[in-house]
XYZ file of C-alpha atoms in Angstrom:
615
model
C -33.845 -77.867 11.236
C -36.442 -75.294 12.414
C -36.640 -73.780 8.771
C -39.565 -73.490 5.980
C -42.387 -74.269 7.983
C -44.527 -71.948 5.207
C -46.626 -73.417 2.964
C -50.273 -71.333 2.447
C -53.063 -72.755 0.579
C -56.773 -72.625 1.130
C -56.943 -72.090 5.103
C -53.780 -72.996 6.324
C -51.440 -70.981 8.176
C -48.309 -69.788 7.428
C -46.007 -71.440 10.363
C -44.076 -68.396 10.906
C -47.538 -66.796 11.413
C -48.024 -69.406 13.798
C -45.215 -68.505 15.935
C -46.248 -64.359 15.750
C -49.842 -65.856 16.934
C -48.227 -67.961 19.395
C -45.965 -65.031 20.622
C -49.004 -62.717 20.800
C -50.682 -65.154 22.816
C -47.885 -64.864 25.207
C -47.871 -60.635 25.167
C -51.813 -60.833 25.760
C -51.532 -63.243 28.618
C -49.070 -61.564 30.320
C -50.601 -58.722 30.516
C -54.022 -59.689 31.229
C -54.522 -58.075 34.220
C -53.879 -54.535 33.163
C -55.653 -54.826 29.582
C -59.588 -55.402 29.331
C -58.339 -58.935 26.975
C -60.163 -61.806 28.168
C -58.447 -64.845 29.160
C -59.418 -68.419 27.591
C -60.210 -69.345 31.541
C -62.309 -66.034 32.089
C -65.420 -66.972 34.249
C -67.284 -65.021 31.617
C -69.335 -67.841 29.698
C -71.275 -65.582 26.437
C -70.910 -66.553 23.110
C -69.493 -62.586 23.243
C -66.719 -63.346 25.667
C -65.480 -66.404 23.728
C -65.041 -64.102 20.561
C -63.342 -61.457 22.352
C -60.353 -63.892 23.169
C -57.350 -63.387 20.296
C -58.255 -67.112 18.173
C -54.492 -67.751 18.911
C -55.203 -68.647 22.154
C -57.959 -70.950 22.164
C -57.389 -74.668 21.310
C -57.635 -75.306 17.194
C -61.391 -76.383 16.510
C -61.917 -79.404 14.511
C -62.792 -77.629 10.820
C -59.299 -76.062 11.210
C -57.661 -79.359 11.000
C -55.533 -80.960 8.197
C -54.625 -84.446 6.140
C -51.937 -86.536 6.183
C -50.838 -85.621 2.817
C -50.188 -81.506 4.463
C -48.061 -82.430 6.977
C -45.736 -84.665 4.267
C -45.572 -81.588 2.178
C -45.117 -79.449 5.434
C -42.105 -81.382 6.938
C -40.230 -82.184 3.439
C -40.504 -78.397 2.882
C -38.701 -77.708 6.338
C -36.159 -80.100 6.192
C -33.931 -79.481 3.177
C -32.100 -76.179 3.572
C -28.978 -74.409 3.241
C -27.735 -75.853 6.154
C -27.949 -79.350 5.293
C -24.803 -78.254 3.019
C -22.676 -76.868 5.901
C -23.939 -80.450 7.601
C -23.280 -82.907 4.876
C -19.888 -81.472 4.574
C -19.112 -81.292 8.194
C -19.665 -84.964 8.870
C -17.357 -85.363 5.880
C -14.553 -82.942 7.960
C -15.018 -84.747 11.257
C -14.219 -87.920 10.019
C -17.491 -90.404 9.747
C -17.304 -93.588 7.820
C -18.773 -94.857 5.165
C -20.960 -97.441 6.593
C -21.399 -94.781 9.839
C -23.062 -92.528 7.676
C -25.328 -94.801 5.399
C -27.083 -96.410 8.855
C -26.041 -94.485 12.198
C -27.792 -91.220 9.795
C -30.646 -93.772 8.708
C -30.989 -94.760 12.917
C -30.754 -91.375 13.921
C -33.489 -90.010 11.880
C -35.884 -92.450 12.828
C -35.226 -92.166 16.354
C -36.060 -88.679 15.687
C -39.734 -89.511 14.079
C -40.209 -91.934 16.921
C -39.522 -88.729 19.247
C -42.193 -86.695 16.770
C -44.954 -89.204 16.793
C -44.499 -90.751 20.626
C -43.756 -87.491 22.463
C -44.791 -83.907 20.215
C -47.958 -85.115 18.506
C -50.014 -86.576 21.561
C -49.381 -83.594 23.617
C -50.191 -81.849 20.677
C -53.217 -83.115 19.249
C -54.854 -83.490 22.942
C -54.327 -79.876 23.390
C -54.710 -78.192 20.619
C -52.622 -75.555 21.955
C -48.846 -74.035 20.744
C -46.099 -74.788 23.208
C -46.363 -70.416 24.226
C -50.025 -70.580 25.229
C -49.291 -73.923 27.209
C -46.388 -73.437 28.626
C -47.833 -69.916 29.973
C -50.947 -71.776 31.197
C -48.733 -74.413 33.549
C -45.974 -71.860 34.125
C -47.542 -68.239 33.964
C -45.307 -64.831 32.977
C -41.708 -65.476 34.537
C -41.068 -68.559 32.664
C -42.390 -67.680 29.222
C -39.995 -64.640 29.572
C -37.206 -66.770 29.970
C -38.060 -68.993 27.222
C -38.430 -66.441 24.973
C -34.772 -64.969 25.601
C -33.875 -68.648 24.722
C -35.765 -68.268 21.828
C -34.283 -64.656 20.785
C -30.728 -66.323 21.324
C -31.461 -69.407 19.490
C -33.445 -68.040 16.283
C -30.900 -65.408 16.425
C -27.809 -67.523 15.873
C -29.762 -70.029 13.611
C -30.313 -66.454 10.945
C -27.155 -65.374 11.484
C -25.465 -68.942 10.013
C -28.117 -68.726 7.260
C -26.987 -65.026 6.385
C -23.536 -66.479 6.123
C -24.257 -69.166 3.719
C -26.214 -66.913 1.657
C -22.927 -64.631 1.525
C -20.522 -67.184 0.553
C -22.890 -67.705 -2.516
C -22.654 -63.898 -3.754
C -19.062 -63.763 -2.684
C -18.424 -65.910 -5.898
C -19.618 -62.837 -7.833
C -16.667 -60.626 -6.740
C -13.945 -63.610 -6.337
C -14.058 -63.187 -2.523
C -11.956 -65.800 -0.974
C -13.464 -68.360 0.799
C -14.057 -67.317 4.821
C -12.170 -70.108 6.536
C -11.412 -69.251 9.786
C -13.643 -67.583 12.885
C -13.124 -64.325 11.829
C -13.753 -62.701 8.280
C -10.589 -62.020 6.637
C -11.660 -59.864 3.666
C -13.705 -56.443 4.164
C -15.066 -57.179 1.124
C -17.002 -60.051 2.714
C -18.072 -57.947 5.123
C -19.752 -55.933 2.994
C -21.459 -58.465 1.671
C -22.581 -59.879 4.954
C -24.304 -56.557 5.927
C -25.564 -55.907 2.451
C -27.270 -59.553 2.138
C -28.450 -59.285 6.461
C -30.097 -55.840 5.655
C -31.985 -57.165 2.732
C -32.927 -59.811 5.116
C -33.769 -57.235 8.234
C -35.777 -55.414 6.125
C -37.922 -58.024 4.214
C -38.516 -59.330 8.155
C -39.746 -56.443 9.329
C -42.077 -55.353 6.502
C -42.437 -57.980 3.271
C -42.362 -61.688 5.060
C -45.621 -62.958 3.940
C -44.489 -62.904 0.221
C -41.539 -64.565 0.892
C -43.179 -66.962 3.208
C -45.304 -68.034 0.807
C -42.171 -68.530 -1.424
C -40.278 -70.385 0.171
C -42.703 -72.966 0.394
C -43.003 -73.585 -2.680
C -39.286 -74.789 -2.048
C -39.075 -77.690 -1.091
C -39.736 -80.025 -3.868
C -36.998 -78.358 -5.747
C -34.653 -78.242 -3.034
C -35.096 -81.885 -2.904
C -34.347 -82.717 -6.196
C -31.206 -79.931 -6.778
C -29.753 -81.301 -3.489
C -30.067 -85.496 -5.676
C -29.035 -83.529 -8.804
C -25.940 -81.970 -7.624
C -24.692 -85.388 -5.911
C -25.215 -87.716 -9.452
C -23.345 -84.691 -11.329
C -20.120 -84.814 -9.788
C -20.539 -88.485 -8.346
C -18.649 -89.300 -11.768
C -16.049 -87.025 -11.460
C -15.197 -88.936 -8.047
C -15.369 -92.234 -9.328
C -13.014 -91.088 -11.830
C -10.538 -89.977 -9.130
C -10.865 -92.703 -7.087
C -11.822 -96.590 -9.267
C -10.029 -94.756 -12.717
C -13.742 -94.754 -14.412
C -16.637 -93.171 -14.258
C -19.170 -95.481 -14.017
C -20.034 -97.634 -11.120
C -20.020 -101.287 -11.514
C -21.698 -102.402 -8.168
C -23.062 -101.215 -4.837
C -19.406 -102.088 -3.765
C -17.742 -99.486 -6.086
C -19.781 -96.637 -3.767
C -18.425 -97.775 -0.403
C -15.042 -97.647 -2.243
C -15.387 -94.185 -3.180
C -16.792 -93.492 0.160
C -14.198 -94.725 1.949
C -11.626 -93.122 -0.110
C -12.795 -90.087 -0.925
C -15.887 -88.824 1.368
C -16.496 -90.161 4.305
C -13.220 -91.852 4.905
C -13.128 -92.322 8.564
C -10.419 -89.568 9.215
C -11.349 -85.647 10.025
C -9.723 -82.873 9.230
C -6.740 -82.814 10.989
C -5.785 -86.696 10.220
C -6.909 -88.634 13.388
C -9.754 -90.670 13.505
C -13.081 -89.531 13.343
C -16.497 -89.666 14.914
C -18.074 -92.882 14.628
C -21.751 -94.782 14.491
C -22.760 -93.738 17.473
C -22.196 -89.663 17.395
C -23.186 -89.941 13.862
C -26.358 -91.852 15.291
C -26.630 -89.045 18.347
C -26.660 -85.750 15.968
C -29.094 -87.210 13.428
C -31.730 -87.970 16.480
C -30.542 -84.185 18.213
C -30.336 -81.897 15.502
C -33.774 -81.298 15.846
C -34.364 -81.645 19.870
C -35.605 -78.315 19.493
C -38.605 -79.380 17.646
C -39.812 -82.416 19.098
C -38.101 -82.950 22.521
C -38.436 -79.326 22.791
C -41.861 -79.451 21.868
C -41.543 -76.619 19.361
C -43.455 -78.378 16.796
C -46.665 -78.437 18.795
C -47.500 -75.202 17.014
C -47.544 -77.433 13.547
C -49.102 -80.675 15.245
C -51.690 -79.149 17.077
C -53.470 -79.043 13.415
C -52.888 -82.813 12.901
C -56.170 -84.843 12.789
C -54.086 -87.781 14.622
C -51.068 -88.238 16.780
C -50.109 -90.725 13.826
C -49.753 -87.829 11.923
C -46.179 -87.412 13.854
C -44.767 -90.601 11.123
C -45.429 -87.986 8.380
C -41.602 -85.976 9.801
C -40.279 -88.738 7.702
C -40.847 -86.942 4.710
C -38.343 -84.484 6.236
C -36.167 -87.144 8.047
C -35.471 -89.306 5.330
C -35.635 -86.818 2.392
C -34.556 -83.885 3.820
C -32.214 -84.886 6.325
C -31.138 -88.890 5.354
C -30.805 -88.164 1.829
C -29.488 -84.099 1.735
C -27.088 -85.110 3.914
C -25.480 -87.462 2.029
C -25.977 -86.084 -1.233
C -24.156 -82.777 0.409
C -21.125 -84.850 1.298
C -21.083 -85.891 -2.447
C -21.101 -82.786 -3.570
C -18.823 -81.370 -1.233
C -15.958 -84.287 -2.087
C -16.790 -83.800 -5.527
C -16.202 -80.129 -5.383
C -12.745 -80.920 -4.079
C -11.590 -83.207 -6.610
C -12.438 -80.964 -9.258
C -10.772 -78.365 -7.309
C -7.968 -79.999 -6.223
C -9.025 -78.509 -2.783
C -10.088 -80.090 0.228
C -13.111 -80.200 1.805
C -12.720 -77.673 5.063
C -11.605 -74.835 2.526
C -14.400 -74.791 0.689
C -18.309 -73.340 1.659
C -21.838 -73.476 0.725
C -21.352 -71.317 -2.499
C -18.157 -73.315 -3.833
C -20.138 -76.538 -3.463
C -23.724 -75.333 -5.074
C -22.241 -73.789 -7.727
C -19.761 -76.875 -9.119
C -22.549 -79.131 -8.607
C -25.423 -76.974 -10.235
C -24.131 -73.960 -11.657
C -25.981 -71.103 -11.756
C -28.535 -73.141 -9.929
C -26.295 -73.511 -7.465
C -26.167 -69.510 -6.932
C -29.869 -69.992 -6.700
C -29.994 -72.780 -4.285
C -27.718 -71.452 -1.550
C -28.908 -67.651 -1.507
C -32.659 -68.478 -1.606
C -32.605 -71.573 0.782
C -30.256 -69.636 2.943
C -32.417 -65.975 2.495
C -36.042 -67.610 3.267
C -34.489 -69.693 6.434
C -32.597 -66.405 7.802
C -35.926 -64.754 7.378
C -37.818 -66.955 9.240
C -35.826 -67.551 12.159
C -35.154 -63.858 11.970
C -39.215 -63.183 12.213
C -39.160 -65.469 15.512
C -36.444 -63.871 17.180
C -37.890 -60.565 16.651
C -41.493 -61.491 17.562
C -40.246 -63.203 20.920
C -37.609 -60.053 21.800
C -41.277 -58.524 21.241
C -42.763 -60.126 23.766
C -40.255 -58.729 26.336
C -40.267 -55.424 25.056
C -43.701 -55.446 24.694
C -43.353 -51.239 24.861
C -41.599 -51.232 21.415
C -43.328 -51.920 18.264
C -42.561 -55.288 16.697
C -41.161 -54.179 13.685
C -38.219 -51.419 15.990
C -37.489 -54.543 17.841
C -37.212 -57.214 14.979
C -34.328 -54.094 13.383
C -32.547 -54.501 16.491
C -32.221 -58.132 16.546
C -31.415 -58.090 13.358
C -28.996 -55.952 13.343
C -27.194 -57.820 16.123
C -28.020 -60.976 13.737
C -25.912 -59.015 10.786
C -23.095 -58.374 12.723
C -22.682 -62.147 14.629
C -23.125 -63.093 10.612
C -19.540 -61.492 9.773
C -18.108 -64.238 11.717
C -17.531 -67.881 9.592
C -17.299 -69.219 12.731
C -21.365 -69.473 13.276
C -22.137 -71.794 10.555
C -18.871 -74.101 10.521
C -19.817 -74.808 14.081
C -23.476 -75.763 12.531
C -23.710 -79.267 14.478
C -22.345 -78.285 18.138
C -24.836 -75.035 17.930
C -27.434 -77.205 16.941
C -26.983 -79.464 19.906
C -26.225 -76.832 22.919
C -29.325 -74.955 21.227
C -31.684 -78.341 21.951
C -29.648 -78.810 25.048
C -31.360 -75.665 26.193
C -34.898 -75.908 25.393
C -35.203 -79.758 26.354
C -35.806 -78.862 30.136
C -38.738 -77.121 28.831
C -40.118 -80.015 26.818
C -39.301 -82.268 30.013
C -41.349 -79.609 32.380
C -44.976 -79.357 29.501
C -44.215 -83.061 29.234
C -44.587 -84.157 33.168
C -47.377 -81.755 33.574
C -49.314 -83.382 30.606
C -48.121 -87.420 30.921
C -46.968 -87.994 33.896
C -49.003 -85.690 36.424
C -52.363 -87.387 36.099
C -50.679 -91.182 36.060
C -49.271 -90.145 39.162
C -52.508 -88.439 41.063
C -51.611 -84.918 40.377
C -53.307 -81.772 38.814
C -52.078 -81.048 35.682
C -52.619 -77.011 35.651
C -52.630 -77.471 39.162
C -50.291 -73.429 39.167
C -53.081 -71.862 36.507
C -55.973 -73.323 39.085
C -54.115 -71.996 41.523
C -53.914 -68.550 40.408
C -50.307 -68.136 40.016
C -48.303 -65.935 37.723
C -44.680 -67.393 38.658
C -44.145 -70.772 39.011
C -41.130 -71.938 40.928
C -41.322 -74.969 39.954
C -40.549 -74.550 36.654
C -37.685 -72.244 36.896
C -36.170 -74.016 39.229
C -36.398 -77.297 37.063
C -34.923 -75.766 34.216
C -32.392 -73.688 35.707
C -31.258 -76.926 37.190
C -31.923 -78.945 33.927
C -29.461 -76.852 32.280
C -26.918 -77.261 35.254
C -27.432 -80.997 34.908
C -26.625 -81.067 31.419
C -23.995 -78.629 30.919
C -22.444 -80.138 34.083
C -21.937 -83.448 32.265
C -21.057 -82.281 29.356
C -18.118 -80.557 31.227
C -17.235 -83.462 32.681
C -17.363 -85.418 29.097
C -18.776 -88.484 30.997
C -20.720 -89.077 27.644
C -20.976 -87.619 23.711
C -22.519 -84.194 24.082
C -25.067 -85.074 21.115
C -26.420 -87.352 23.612
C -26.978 -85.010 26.500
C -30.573 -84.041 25.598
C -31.590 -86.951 26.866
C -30.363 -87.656 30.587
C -31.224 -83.997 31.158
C -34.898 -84.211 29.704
C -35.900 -87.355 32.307
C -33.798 -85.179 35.281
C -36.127 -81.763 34.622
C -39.338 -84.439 34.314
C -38.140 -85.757 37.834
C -36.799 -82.229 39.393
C -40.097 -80.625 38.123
C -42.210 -83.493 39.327
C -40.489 -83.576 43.290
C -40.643 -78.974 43.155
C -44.358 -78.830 41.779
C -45.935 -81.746 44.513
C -43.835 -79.084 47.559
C -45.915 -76.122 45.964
C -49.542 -78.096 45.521
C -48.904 -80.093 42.545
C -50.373 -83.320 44.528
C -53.829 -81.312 45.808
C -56.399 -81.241 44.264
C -58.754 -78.560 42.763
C -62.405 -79.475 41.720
C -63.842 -76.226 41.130
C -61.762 -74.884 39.094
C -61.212 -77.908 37.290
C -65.381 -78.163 36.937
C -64.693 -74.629 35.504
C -61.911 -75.461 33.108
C -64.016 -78.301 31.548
C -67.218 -76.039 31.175
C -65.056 -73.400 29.479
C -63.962 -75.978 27.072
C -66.755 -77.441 26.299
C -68.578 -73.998 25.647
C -65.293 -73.356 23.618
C -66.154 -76.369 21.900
C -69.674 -75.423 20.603
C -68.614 -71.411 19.644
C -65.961 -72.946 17.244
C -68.748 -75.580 16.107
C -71.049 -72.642 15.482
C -67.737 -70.452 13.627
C -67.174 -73.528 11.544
C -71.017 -73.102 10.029
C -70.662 -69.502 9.259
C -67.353 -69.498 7.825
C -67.633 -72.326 5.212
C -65.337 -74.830 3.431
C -62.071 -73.379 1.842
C -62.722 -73.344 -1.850
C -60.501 -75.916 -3.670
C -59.030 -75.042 -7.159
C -59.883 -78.149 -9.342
C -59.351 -75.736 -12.419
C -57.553 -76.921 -15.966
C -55.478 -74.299 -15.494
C -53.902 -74.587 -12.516
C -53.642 -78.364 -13.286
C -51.888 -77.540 -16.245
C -49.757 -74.765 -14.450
C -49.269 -77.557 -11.908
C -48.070 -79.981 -14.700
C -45.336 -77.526 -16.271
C -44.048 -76.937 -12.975
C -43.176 -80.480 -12.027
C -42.341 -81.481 -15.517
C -39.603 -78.610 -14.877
C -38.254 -80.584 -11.976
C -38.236 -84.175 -13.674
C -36.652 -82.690 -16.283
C -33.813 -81.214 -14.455
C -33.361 -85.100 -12.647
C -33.450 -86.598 -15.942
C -30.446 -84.420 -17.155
C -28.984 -85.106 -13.576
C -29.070 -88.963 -14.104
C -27.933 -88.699 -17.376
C -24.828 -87.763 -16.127
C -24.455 -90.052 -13.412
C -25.473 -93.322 -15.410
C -24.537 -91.870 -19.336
C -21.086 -90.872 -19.022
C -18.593 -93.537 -19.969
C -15.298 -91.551 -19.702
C -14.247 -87.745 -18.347
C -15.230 -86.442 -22.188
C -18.593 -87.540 -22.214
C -19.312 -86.485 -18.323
C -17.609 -82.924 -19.413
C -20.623 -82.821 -22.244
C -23.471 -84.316 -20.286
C -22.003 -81.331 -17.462
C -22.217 -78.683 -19.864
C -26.160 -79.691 -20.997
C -26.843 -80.048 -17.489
C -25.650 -76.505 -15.954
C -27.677 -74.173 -18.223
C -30.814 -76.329 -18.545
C -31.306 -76.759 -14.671
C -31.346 -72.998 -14.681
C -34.007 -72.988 -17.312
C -35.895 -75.512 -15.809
C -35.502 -73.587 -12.184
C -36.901 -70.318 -13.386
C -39.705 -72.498 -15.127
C -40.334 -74.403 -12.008
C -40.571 -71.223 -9.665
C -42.846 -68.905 -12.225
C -45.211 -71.917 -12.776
C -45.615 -72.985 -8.996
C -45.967 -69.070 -7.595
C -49.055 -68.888 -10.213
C -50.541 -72.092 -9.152
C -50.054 -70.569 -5.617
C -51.882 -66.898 -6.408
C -54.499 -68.763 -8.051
C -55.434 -70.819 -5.366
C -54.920 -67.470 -2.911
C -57.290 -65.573 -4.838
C -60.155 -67.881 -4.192
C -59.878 -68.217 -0.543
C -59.541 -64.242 0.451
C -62.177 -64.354 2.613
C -60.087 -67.101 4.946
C -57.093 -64.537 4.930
C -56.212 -63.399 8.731
């Protein structure tokens, strides 16, 4: 999903800074003209002019860039968060097999790296540039408008099911019933809803960076709570199902699988979704990010296109394994229960698996993502109404956010909103992609509407207005799955765009200004060179102490998975599992705490010593 991109050490950037730097871009380009800003293509050519430009819009220089190792840490982070409950357990409702899941999820996911490291990172890395200052460049103001009501929409729905998750977590505290159908059926809930979304509004508006930082801290715990939860109640389904606890063979899980989880039949008792939707929503659920081109604001800092591989940190951790180890938990949840599946939610899950860990899981993972997406939509409603001060307009959104939240409906429907949401931004990847790939194989002038002087580019609406008729027009004629329809209508908006942009001077060609463009980023080139000198290295913390703080924390964690497998793999009948349960519940919380104090120090420490890199 597009969730905990937020990790902060030395000189990086917090992502959801990135996007309020790439949104500001956007503000300050469009309104160039009637501001004395300087734009990155000024004629101007002083040192002076260069650092007048907002750094936001100029390409990333090279002492800015990171390892490898960042963008593993970066992309495992994002990728396991409270939604991957509602997801785990929906595939389990619709009906997937068990063989479906275990390799259409395992093809789906690398499909999507493939998409990462073939189609985001190139574009990316050759740039420099976020998709908002690019697509403005090709497109100018009209079309970044548009995409950033897509944006406002999308980020806005995305909070709102994240806001609902965290809900059904503190609704345990009160004995709420579970919200089961579209509507809320308890005021209580309601209450909750708009008590939880305020806390969210507000820490959006005025106290993100601390949680920011937070949350990235995250992910390596979210990782192993999500493999914890699935080996604690894995026994009790064995149990159910094979009579014993303990699993004799490989065989013994497909059994259970089949039986009990992923039995091939949805919800309603016909037969379910098979290998290749399960194959389809693994490769779309994030068409926002890499199709969509989204994740050029992470990529453009990668040292190497390769560096697009490292999403399988996310993919196969996050995504592969979360998922799986959700529909566990959720079948687990039921046998203890005696419930099924579609009437429980996020909070009766977490908390049978982990408990009081699980309270922890779903409102944090479920707070820091509503946050985030909340801080996009408000930054690119911001960018419309560039008149109102960020913080008026991210209390508007959000309130709108708070009261869409009241409704279950938002985050049962996780994987269909998902899809339509990529649906909508892949004509926009298609349009940045044909400009950058296929325009100069084909003899035209990529920037050919920025050389041209243009503000509004036809083309470009036009391609994705029809992109979007293309692919909602197919998907009301169910000629194919729907998780598929990213695709077809991302190769019609490169052709549409491609046929519109040669009618308007696409095919011409423009040396001057393109002998201008590569003078501007060459001198570019040598300011940043000259910045890099005078600002230094980022001072590394190779202190005892934080090594030792370091240690604690992630002894905390392999603690809480030894406990975890001790369960799974040390509990010979339902006595024994009961005991091992009982350990487990109230050291997990222990370790937890433990975990989170030791990590946030590590993280002060090693803010402390690079405050002069602070924006």
């Amino acid at each position: 999903m597009l969730l905990f991109r937020i990790l902060r050490f030395a000189d990086v950037t917090p992502p959801q800074q990135l996007i309020e730097i790439e949104n500001r871009s956007v503000r300050s380009s469009t309104h160039a003209q009637s501001t004395s800003e300087k734009s990155p293509m000024s004629s101007e050519t002083s040192s002076q002019a260069i650092a007048d430009i907002k750094q936001e819009q100029l390409p990333i220089p090279s002492h800015k860039l990171h390892g490898w190792t960042h963008f593993l840490g970066l992309y495992a982070g994002e990728h396991v968060a409270a939604t991957e409950f509602v997801i785990g357990a929906t595939f389990v409702a619709l009906g997937a097999s068990t063989k479906d899941i275990l390799i259409g999820l395992l093809i789906g996911n690398f499909l999507a790296i493939l998409s990462w490291t073939v189609i985001t990172a190139p574009i990316a890395v050759q740039t420099r540039l976020s998709l908002y200052t690019y697509l403005h460049k090709i497109a100018g103001d009209s079309m970044t408008n548009l995409y950033n009501w897509a944006n406002v929409l999308i980020f806005m729905v995305i909070s709102a099911a994240m806001i609902t998750v965290s809900s059904s977590a503190v609704r345990l505290l009160f004995n709420i019933p579970a919200q089961l159908h579209w509507y809320p059926t308890s005021s209580l809930f309601v209450l909750v809803v708009l008590a939880v979304g305020m806390i969210v509004v507000v820490v959006a508006m005025y106290g993100f960076n601390a949680v920011a930082e937070f949350s990235g801290l995250c992910g390596p715990w979210l990782v192993v709570m999500f493999v914890c939860g699935a080996f604690v109640l894995f026994p009790a389904l064995a149990n159910s199902v094979l009579g014993r606890t303990e699993l004799s063979s490989f065989g013994d899980f497909i059994t259970i699988g089949d039986q009990s989880i992923w039995t091939g039949v949805n919800s309603k008792g016909e037969p379910g979704i098979g290998l290749w939707e399960v194959i389809g929503f693994a490769w779309a659920a994030n068409t926002i990010t890499h199709f969509g081109l989204i994740d050029m604001a992470l990529l453009r800092y990668a040292k190497s296109s390769l560096y697009g591989l490292c999403t399988s940190a996310g993919m196969l951790f996050g995504h592969y394994v979360a998922w799986i180890a959700a529909g566990v938990m959720g079948a687990g949840t039921a046998v203890l229960l005696k419930s099924n599946i579609v009437e429980l939610d996020p909070g009766d899950v977490a908390y049978r698996a982990l408990g009081l860990s699980g309270y922890v899981i779903v409102i944090v993972a479920g707070w820091t993502t509503a946050n985030a997406n909340l801080y996009r939509a408000g930054l690119a409603a911001q960018s419309i109404f560039h008149t109102h001060s960020r913080k008026m307009v991210t209390f508007t959104v959000g309130c709108i956010t708070v009261v869409i939240a009241c409704f279950p409906f938002v985050f049962s429907q996780m994987l269909p909103l998902l899809t339509y949401a990529g649906l909508l931004v892949a004509p926009v990847g298609g349009i940045v992609f044909a400009e950058h790939v296929v325009f100069p194989r084909i003899g035209f002038t990529r920037y050919w509407a920025h050389f041209r002087r243009s503000n509004h580019s036809t083309p470009a609406i036009a391609a994705w207005i029809g992109g979007l008729a293309f692919g909602f027009g197919l998907n009301a004629m169910n000629v194919m799955s729907f998780y598929y329809l990213f695709l077809p209508t991302w190769i019609f908006t490169i052709l549409l765009y491609t046929i519109l942009a040669k009618q308007y001077g696409a095919a011409e060609k423009y040396p001057v200004e393109q002998a201008e463009d590569e003078k501007r980023t060459e001198e570019i080139k040598a300011f940043q060179a000259e910045q890099a000198i005078s600002e230094g290295d980022p001072i590394r913390d190779h202190s005892w102490l934080s090594k030792a703080l370091t240690g604690i924390a992630w002894t905390s964690l392999g603690l809480t998975l030894v406990l975890a497998l001790r369960v799974m793999f040390w509990s010979p009948d339902m006595t024994a599992y009961e005991q091992n349960v009982a350990i487990f519940y109230p050291w997990a919380f222990v370790f937890t705490i433990t975990y989170f104090a030791f990590a946030y120090w590590v993280l002060h420490r090693r803010k402390a010593l690079n405050l002069h890199l602070a924006d």
